[in-house]
Coordinates of C-alpha atoms in Angstrom, one line a residue:
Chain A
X1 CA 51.4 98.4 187.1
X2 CA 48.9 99.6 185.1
X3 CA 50.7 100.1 181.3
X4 CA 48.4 100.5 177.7
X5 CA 48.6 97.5 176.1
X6 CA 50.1 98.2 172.6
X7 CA 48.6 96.2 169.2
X8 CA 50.7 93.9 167.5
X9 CA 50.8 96.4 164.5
X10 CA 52.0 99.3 166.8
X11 CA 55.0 97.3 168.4
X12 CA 56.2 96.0 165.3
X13 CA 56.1 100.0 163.7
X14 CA 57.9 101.4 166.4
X15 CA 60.6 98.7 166.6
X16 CA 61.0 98.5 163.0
X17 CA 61.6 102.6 163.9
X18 CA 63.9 102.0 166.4
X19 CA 65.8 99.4 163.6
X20 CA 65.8 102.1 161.1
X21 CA 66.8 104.9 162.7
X22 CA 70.2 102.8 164.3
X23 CA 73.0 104.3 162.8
X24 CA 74.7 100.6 162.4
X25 CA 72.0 98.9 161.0
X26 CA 71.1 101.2 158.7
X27 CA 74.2 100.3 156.2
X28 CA 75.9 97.1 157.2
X29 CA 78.0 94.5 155.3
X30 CA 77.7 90.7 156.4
X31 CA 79.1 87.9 155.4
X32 CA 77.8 84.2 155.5
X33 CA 76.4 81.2 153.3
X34 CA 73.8 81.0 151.7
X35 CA 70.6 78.9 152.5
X36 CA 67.2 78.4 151.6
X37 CA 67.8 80.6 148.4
X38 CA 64.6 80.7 146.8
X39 CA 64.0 83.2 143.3
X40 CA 60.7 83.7 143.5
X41 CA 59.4 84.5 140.3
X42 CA 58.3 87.9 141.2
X43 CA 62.3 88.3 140.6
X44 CA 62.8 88.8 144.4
X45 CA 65.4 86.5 146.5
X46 CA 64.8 85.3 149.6
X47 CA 67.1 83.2 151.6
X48 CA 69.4 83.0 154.7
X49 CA 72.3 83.6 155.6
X50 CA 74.1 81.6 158.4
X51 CA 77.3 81.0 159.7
X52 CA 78.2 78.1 162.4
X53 CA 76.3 79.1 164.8
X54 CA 73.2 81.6 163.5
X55 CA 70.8 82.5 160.7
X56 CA 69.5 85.9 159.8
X57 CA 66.7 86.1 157.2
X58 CA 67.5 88.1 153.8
X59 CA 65.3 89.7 151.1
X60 CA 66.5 90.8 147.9
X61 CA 64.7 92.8 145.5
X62 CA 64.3 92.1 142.0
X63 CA 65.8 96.0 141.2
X64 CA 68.5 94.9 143.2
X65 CA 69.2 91.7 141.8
X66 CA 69.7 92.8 138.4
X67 CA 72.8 94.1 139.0
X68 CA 74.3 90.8 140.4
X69 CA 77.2 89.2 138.8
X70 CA 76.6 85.8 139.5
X71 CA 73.1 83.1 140.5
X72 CA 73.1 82.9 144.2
X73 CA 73.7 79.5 145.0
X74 CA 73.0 77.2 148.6
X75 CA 76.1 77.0 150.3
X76 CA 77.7 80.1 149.0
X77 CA 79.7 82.5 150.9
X78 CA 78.9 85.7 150.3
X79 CA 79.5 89.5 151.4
X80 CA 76.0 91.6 151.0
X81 CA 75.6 94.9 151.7
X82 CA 72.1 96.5 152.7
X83 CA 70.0 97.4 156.0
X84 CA 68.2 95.8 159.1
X85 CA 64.7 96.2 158.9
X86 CA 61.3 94.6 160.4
X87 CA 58.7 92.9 158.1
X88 CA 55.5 94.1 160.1
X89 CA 53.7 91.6 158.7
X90 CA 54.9 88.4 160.1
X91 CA 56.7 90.4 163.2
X92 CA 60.2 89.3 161.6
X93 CA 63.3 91.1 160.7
X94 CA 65.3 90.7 158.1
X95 CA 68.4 91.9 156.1
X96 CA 67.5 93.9 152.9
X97 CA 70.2 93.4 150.6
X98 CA 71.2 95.5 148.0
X99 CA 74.4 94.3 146.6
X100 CA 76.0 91.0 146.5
X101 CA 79.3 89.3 145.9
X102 CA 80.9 86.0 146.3
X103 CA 83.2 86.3 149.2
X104 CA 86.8 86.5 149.1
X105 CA 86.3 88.8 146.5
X106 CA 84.3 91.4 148.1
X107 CA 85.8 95.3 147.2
X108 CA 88.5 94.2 145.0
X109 CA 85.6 92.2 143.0
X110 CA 83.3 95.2 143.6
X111 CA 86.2 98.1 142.5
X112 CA 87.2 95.8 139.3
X113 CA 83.7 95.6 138.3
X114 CA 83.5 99.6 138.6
X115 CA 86.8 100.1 137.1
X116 CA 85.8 97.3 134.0
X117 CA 82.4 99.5 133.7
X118 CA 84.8 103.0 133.4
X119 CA 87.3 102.0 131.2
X120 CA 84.7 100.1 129.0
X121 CA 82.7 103.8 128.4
X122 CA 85.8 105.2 127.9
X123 CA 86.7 103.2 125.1
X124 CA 89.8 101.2 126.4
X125 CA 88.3 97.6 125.3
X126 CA 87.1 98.6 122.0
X127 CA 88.2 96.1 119.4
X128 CA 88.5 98.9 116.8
X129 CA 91.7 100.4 118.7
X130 CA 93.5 96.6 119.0
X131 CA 96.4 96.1 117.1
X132 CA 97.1 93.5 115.1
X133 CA 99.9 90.7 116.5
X134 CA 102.9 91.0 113.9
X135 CA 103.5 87.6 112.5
X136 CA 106.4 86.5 112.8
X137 CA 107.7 89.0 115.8
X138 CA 111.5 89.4 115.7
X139 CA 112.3 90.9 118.8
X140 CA 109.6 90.6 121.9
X141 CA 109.6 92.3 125.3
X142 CA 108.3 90.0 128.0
X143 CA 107.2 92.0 131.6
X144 CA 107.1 89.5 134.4
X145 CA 108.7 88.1 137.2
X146 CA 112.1 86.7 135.9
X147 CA 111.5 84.0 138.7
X148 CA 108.4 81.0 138.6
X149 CA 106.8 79.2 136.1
X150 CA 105.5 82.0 133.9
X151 CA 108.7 83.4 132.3
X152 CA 109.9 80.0 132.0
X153 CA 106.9 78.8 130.2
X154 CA 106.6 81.8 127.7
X155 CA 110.3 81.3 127.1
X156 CA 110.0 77.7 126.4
X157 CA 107.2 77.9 124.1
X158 CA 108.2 80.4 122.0
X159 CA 112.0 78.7 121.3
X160 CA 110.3 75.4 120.6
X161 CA 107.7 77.3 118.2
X162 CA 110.3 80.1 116.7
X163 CA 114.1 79.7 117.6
X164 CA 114.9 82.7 115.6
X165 CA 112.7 84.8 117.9
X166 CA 114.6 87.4 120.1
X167 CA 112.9 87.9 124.1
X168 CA 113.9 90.3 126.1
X169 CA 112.8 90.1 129.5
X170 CA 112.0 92.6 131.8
X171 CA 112.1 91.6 135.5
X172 CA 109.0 93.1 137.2
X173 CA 106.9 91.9 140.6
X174 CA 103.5 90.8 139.8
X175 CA 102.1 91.3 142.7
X176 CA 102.2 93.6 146.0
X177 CA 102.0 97.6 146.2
X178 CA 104.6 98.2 143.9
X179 CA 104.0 95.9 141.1
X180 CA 101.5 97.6 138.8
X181 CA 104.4 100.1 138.9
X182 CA 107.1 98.3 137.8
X183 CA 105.1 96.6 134.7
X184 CA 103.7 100.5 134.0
X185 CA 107.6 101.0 133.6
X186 CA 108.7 97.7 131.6
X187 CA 105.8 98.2 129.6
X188 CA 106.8 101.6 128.7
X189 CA 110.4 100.5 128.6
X190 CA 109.7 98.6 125.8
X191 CA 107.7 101.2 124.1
X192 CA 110.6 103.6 123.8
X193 CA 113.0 101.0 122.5
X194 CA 113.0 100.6 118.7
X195 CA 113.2 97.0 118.0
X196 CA 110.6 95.7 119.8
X197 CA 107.5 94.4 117.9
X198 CA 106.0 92.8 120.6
X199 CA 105.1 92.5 124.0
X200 CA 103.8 90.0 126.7
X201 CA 103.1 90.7 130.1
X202 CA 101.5 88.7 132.6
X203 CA 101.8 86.1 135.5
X204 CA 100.9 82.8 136.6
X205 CA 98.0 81.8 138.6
X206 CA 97.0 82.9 141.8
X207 CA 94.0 84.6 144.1
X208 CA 92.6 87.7 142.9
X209 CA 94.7 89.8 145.5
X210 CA 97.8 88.1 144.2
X211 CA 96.4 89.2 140.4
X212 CA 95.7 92.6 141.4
X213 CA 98.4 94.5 139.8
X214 CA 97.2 93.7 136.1
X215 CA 93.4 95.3 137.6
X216 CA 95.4 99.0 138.5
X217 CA 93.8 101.5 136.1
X218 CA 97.3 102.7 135.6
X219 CA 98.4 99.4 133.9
X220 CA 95.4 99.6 131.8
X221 CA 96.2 102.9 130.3
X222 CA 99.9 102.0 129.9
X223 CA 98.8 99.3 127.9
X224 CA 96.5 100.9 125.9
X225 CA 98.7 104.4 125.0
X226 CA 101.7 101.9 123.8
X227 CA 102.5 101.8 120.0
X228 CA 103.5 98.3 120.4
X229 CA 100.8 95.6 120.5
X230 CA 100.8 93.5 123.6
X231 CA 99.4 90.1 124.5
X232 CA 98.2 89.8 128.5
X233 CA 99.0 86.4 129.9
X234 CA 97.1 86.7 133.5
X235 CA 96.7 83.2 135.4
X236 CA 94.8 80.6 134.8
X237 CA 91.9 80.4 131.8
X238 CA 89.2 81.3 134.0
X239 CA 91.0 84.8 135.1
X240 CA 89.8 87.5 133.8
X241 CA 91.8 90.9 134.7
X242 CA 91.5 94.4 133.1
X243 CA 94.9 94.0 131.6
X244 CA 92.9 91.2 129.2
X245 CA 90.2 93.5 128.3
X246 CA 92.4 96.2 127.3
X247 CA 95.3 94.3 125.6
X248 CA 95.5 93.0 121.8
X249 CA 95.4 90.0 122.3
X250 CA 94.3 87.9 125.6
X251 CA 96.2 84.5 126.6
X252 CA 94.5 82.5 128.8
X253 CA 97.5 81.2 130.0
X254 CA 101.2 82.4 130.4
X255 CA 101.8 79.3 127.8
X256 CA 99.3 80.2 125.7
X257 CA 101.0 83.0 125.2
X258 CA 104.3 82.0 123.7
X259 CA 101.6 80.2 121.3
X260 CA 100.0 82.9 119.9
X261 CA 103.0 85.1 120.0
X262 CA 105.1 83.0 117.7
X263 CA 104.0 80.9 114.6
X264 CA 105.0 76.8 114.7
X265 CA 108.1 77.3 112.4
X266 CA 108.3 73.7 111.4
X267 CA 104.5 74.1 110.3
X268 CA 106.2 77.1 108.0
X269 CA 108.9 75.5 106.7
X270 CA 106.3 72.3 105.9
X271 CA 104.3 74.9 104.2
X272 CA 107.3 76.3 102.3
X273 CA 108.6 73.2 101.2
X274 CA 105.2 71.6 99.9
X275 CA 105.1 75.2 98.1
X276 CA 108.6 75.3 96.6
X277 CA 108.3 71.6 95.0
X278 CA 105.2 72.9 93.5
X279 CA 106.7 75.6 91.9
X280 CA 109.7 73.4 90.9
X281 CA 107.3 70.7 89.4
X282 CA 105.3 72.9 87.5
X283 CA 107.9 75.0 86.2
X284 CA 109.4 72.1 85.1
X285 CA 106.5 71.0 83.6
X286 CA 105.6 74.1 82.1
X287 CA 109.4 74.1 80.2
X288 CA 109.1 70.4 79.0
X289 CA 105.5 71.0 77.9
X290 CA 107.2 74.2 75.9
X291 CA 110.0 72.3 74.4
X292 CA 108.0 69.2 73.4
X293 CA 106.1 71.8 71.3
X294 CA 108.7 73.1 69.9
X295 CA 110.7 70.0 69.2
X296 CA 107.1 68.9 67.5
X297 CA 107.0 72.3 65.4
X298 CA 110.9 71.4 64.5
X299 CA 109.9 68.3 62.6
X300 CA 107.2 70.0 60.9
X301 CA 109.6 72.6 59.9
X302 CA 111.9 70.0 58.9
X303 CA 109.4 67.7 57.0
X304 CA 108.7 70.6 55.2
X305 CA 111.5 72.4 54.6
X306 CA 112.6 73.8 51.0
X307 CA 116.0 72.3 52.0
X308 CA 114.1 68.7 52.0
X309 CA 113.2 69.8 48.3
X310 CA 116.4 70.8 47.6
X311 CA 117.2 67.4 48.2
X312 CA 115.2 65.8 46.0
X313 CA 115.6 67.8 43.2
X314 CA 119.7 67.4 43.9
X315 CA 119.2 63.4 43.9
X316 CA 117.1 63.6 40.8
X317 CA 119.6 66.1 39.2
X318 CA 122.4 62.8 40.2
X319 CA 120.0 60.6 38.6
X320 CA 119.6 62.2 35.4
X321 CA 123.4 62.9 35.1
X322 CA 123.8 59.1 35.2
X323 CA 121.2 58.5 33.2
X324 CA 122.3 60.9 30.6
X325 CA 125.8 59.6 31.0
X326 CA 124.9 55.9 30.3
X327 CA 122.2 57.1 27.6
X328 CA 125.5 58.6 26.0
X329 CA 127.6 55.1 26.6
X330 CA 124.9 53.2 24.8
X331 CA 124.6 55.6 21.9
X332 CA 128.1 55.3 21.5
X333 CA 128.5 51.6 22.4
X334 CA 126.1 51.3 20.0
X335 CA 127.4 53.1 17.3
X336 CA 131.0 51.1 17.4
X337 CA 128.9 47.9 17.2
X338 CA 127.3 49.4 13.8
X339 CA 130.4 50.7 12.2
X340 CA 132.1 47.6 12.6
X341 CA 129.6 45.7 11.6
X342 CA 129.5 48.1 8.1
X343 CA 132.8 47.0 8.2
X344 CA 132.8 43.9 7.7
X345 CA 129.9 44.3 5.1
X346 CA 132.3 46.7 3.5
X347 CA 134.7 44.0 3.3
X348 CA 132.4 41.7 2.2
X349 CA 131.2 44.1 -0.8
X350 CA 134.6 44.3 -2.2
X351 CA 135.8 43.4 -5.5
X352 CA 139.0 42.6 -3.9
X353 CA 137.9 40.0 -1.9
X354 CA 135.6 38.5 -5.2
X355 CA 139.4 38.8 -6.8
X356 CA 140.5 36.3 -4.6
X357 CA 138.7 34.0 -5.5
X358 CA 140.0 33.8 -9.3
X359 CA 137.6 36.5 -10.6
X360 CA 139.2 39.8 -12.4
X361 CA 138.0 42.8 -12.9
X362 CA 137.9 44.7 -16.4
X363 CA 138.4 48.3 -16.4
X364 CA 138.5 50.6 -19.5
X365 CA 141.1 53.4 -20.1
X366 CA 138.6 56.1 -18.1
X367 CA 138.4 53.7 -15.2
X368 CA 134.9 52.3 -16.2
X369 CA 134.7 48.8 -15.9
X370 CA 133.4 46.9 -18.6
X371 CA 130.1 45.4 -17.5
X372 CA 129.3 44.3 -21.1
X373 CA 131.0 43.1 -24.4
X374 CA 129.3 46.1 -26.3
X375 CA 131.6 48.2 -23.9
X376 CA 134.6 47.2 -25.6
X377 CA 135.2 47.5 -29.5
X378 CA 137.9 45.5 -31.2
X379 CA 141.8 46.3 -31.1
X380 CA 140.4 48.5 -26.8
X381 CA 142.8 48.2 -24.8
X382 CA 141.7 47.8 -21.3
X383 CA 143.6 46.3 -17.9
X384 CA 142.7 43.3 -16.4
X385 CA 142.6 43.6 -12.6
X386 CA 143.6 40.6 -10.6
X387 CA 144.3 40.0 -7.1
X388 CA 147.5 40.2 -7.6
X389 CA 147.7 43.0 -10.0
X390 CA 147.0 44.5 -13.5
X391 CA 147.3 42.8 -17.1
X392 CA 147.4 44.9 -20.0
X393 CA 144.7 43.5 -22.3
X394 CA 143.8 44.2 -25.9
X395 CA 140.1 43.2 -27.5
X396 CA 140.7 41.1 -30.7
X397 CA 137.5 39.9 -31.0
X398 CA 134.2 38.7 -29.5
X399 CA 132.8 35.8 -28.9
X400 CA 129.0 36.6 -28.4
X401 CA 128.0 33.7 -26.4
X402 CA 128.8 33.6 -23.1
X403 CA 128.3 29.8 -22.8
X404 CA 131.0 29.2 -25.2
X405 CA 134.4 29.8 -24.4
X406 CA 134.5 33.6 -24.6
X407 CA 138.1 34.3 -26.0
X408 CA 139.5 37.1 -24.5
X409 CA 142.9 38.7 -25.5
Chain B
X1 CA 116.5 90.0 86.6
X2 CA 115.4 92.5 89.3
X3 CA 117.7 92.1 92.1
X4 CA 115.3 94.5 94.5
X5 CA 115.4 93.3 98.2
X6 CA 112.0 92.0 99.0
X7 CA 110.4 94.3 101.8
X8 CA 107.7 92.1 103.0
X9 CA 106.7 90.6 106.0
X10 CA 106.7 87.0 106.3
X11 CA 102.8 86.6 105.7
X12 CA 103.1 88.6 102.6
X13 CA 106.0 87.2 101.4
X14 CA 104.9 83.6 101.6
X15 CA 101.0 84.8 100.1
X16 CA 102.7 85.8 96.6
X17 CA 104.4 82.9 96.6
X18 CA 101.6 80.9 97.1
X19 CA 99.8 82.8 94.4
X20 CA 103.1 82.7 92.0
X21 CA 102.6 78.9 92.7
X22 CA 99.0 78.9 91.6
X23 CA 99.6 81.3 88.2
X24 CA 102.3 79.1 87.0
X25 CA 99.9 75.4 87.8
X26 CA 97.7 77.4 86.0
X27 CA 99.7 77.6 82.8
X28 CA 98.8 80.3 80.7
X29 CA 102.1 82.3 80.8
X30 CA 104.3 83.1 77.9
X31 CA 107.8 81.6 78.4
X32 CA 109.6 84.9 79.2
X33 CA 106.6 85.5 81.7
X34 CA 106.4 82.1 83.7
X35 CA 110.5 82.4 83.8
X36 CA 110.5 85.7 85.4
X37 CA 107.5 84.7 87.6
X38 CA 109.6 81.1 88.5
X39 CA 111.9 83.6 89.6
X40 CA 110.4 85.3 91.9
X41 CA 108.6 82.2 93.9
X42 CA 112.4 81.0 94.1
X43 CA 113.3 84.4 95.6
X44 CA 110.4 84.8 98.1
X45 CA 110.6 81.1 98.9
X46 CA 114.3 81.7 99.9
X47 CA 113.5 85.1 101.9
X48 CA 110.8 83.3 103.8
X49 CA 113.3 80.0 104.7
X50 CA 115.8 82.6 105.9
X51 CA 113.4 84.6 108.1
X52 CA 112.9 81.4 109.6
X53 CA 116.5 79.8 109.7
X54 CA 118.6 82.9 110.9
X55 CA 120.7 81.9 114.1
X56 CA 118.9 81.3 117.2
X57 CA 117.8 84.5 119.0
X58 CA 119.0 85.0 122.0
X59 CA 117.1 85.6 125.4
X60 CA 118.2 88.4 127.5
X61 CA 117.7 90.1 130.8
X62 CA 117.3 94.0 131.2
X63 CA 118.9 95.4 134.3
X64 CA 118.3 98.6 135.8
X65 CA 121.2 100.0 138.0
X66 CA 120.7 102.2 141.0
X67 CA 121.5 105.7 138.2
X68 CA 118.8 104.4 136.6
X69 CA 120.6 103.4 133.9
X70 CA 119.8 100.1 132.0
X71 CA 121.9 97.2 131.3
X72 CA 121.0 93.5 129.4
X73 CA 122.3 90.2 130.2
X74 CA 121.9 86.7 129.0
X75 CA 118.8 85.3 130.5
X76 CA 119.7 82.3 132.6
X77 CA 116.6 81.4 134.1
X78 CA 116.0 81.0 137.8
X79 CA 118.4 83.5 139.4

């Protein structure tokens, strides 16, 4: 047996040839856990991947990796994609991987990510064409499953939070072959009737196959060509589906939902109420402010009104009339007093009352009375007035002094 | 008084009245002014308390039938 002897370099290129050119090996998929993952910081990944029972060395290149989704992790199952090859170096071959998912999501994850990328250029997601949740929705469409726990929640929150609010539900599967068709259909069900303002559609939990219908590209442009706005309610919080990046509004939760569909109406009628007494009180407020003014600007108008002067002047008028009137009492009071009293004197001053008293009175023929003897000549006549009445006298003679018997006949 | 039907939504209805609410604590309105404004909170604040005391809404069910046609029942849950 007399073969060449080959280098170490020479085997290693020609079965890292016979590796390349074997149409298996040249695009493969595998599947295992991670181990030994090491980033080096060149940006290349190198680990393993094993299952139970083998390991087969993996490179991934730093090109490569920046398209990953997620950090590579020990202990992570994953599905990569790439080619068998031989590192000539150290003799070894190895998987050269050029894409990489977690497992169990594998194509779906891969055709959702392609999907998400094509409906993103397109403009689908863009925040500009969301419509704005009405607030207080009077009549809203729900497409589910009319069985589980997602109707039931949606319904429940909503009648706790609104109990005005009208739901219409319309009974689609969520899951299987036919069930992005049937909430294509509910959806645009919905859309044609009138009195809808807004729409929910969604599911509960579940894997991402059991999620798949709300990934369909046909539900996404449903939901994006309808008039109505429309909250997606898909799973759990962690779930992320298409239908969320192209609805209004994205629920993490089938509950969560019902929240943000409907305001708290208790909350509103709080609100209401605290604003009503407000208005009350300072209405009120306002108007008694208002009429103690004016009730102020009365008494000033009162205080000094000509009617007050009026008034016055009336009273004064009354005082002077009473004055006037007594002034005019005592004047005449007054004036009784003095005529009486000149009556008296009066009586006083008569002769008649000196008469009385034994006196008489002499009084000549012309009704002069004689005041002195030269008066009367001898052989006069003249009456003598007494009290009682007249004597006819006659002078005979005179007898001049007075202190003497005067003799008079 | 104008007797016009208020064509707001909610939201906007209850905004006014919050600003209504704010002019009249305020206090510089003439008395015809702050009556016709007092008004007005007392009419939105009604609208808004009947938008959210109307009768319970109902929840219904649509049903397709085999012609396609559709039908709605009361929802009764679990069926």
């Amino acid at each position: 047996m007399n073969i060449k002897p080959l280098k170490v370099s020479e085997i290693n290129r020609y079965i890292k040839k016979l590796l390349n050119n074997d149409p298996v090996l040249y695009n493969i998929s595998v599947e295992g856990e991670i181990s030994n993952f090491k980033h080096h910081y060149s940006g290349h990944m190198y680990f393993s991947l094993k299952d139970k029972n083998s390991r087969i060395k993996c490179v991934m290149f730093s090109n490569d990796c920046s398209g990953l989704k997620f950090t590579p992790e020990d202990g992570m199952s994953v599905i990569v994609k790439g080619y068998i090859s031989v590192y000539e170096r150290n003799g070894q071959y190895q998987l050269y991987v050029k894409e990489m998912v977690t497992k169990g999501v594998g194509e779906l994850y891969i055709e959702f990510e392609r999907l998400k990328e094509k409906l993103k250029k397109e403009g689908l997601f863009d925040e500009s064409r969301k419509k704005p949740i009405p607030y207080i929705p009077k009549k809203i469409g729900v497409v589910t499953s009319s069985k589980g726990a997602a109707i039931k929640d949606i319904i429940t929150v909503i009648k706790r939070r609104l109990p005005t609010a009208e739901i219409v539900v319309y009974p689609a599967l969520v899951q299987g072959e036919r069930a992005h068709i049937e909430i294509c259909k509910g959806l645009k069900y919905f859309n044609s009737r009138n009195d809808i303002d807004l729409i929910i559609t969604g599911r509960g939990g579940g894997s991402i196959e059991e999620l798949w219908a709300f990934n369909e590209e046909d539900v996404a442009r449903t939901i994006y060509e309808l008039e109505i706005p429309v909250i997606s309610a898909v799973g759990h919080e962690t779930d992320f589906t298409i239908a969320d990046f192209v609805a209004d509004l994205r629920a993490p939760t089938p509950s969560a939902a019902g929240e943000l569909a409907v305001p708290n109406a208790n909350d509103l009628k709080k609100r209401l109420d605290e604003l009503s007494s407000r208005l009350i009180f300072c209405y009120d407020r306002y108007i008694n402010e208002k009429s103690a003014l004016v009730e102020k600007l009365n008494e000033n108008l009162i205080y000094f009104s000509p009617v007050k002067l009026v008034n016055e002047n009336r009273q004064r008028l009354d005082y002077l009339a009473k004055d006037l009137i007594n002034a005019y009492k005592k004047f005449k009071d007054n004036s009784r007093k003095k005529v009486d009293k000149l009556g008296s004197n009066l009586n006083v001053l008569s002769p008649l009352s000196v008469l009385s008293r034994g006196y008489s009175l002499a009084v000549k023929n012309n009704g002069k009375i004689v005041k002195s003897v030269k008066d009367l000549n001898n052989g006069d006549k003249f009456d003598l007035i007494l009290s009682d009445g007249r004597i006819k006298a006659k002078k005979i003679c005179l007898k001049a002094d007075l202190k003497g018997d005067g003799i008079y006949e | 008084m104008n007797d016009k039907k208020i064509n707001k939504t909610f939201e906007e209805a209850i905004e006014e009245l919050e600003k209504i609410v704010e002019k009249l604590e305020e206090g510089n309105l003439n008395l015809n002014d702050s009556l016709t404004t007092f008004e007005r909170g007392i009419k939105l604040y009604k609208y808004c308390n009947s938008l959210l005391n109307d009768t319970e809404g109902k929840v219904k069910l649509i049903l397709e039938k085999m012609n396609g046609e559709i039908d709605e029942k009361e929802f009764e849950g679990d069926e």
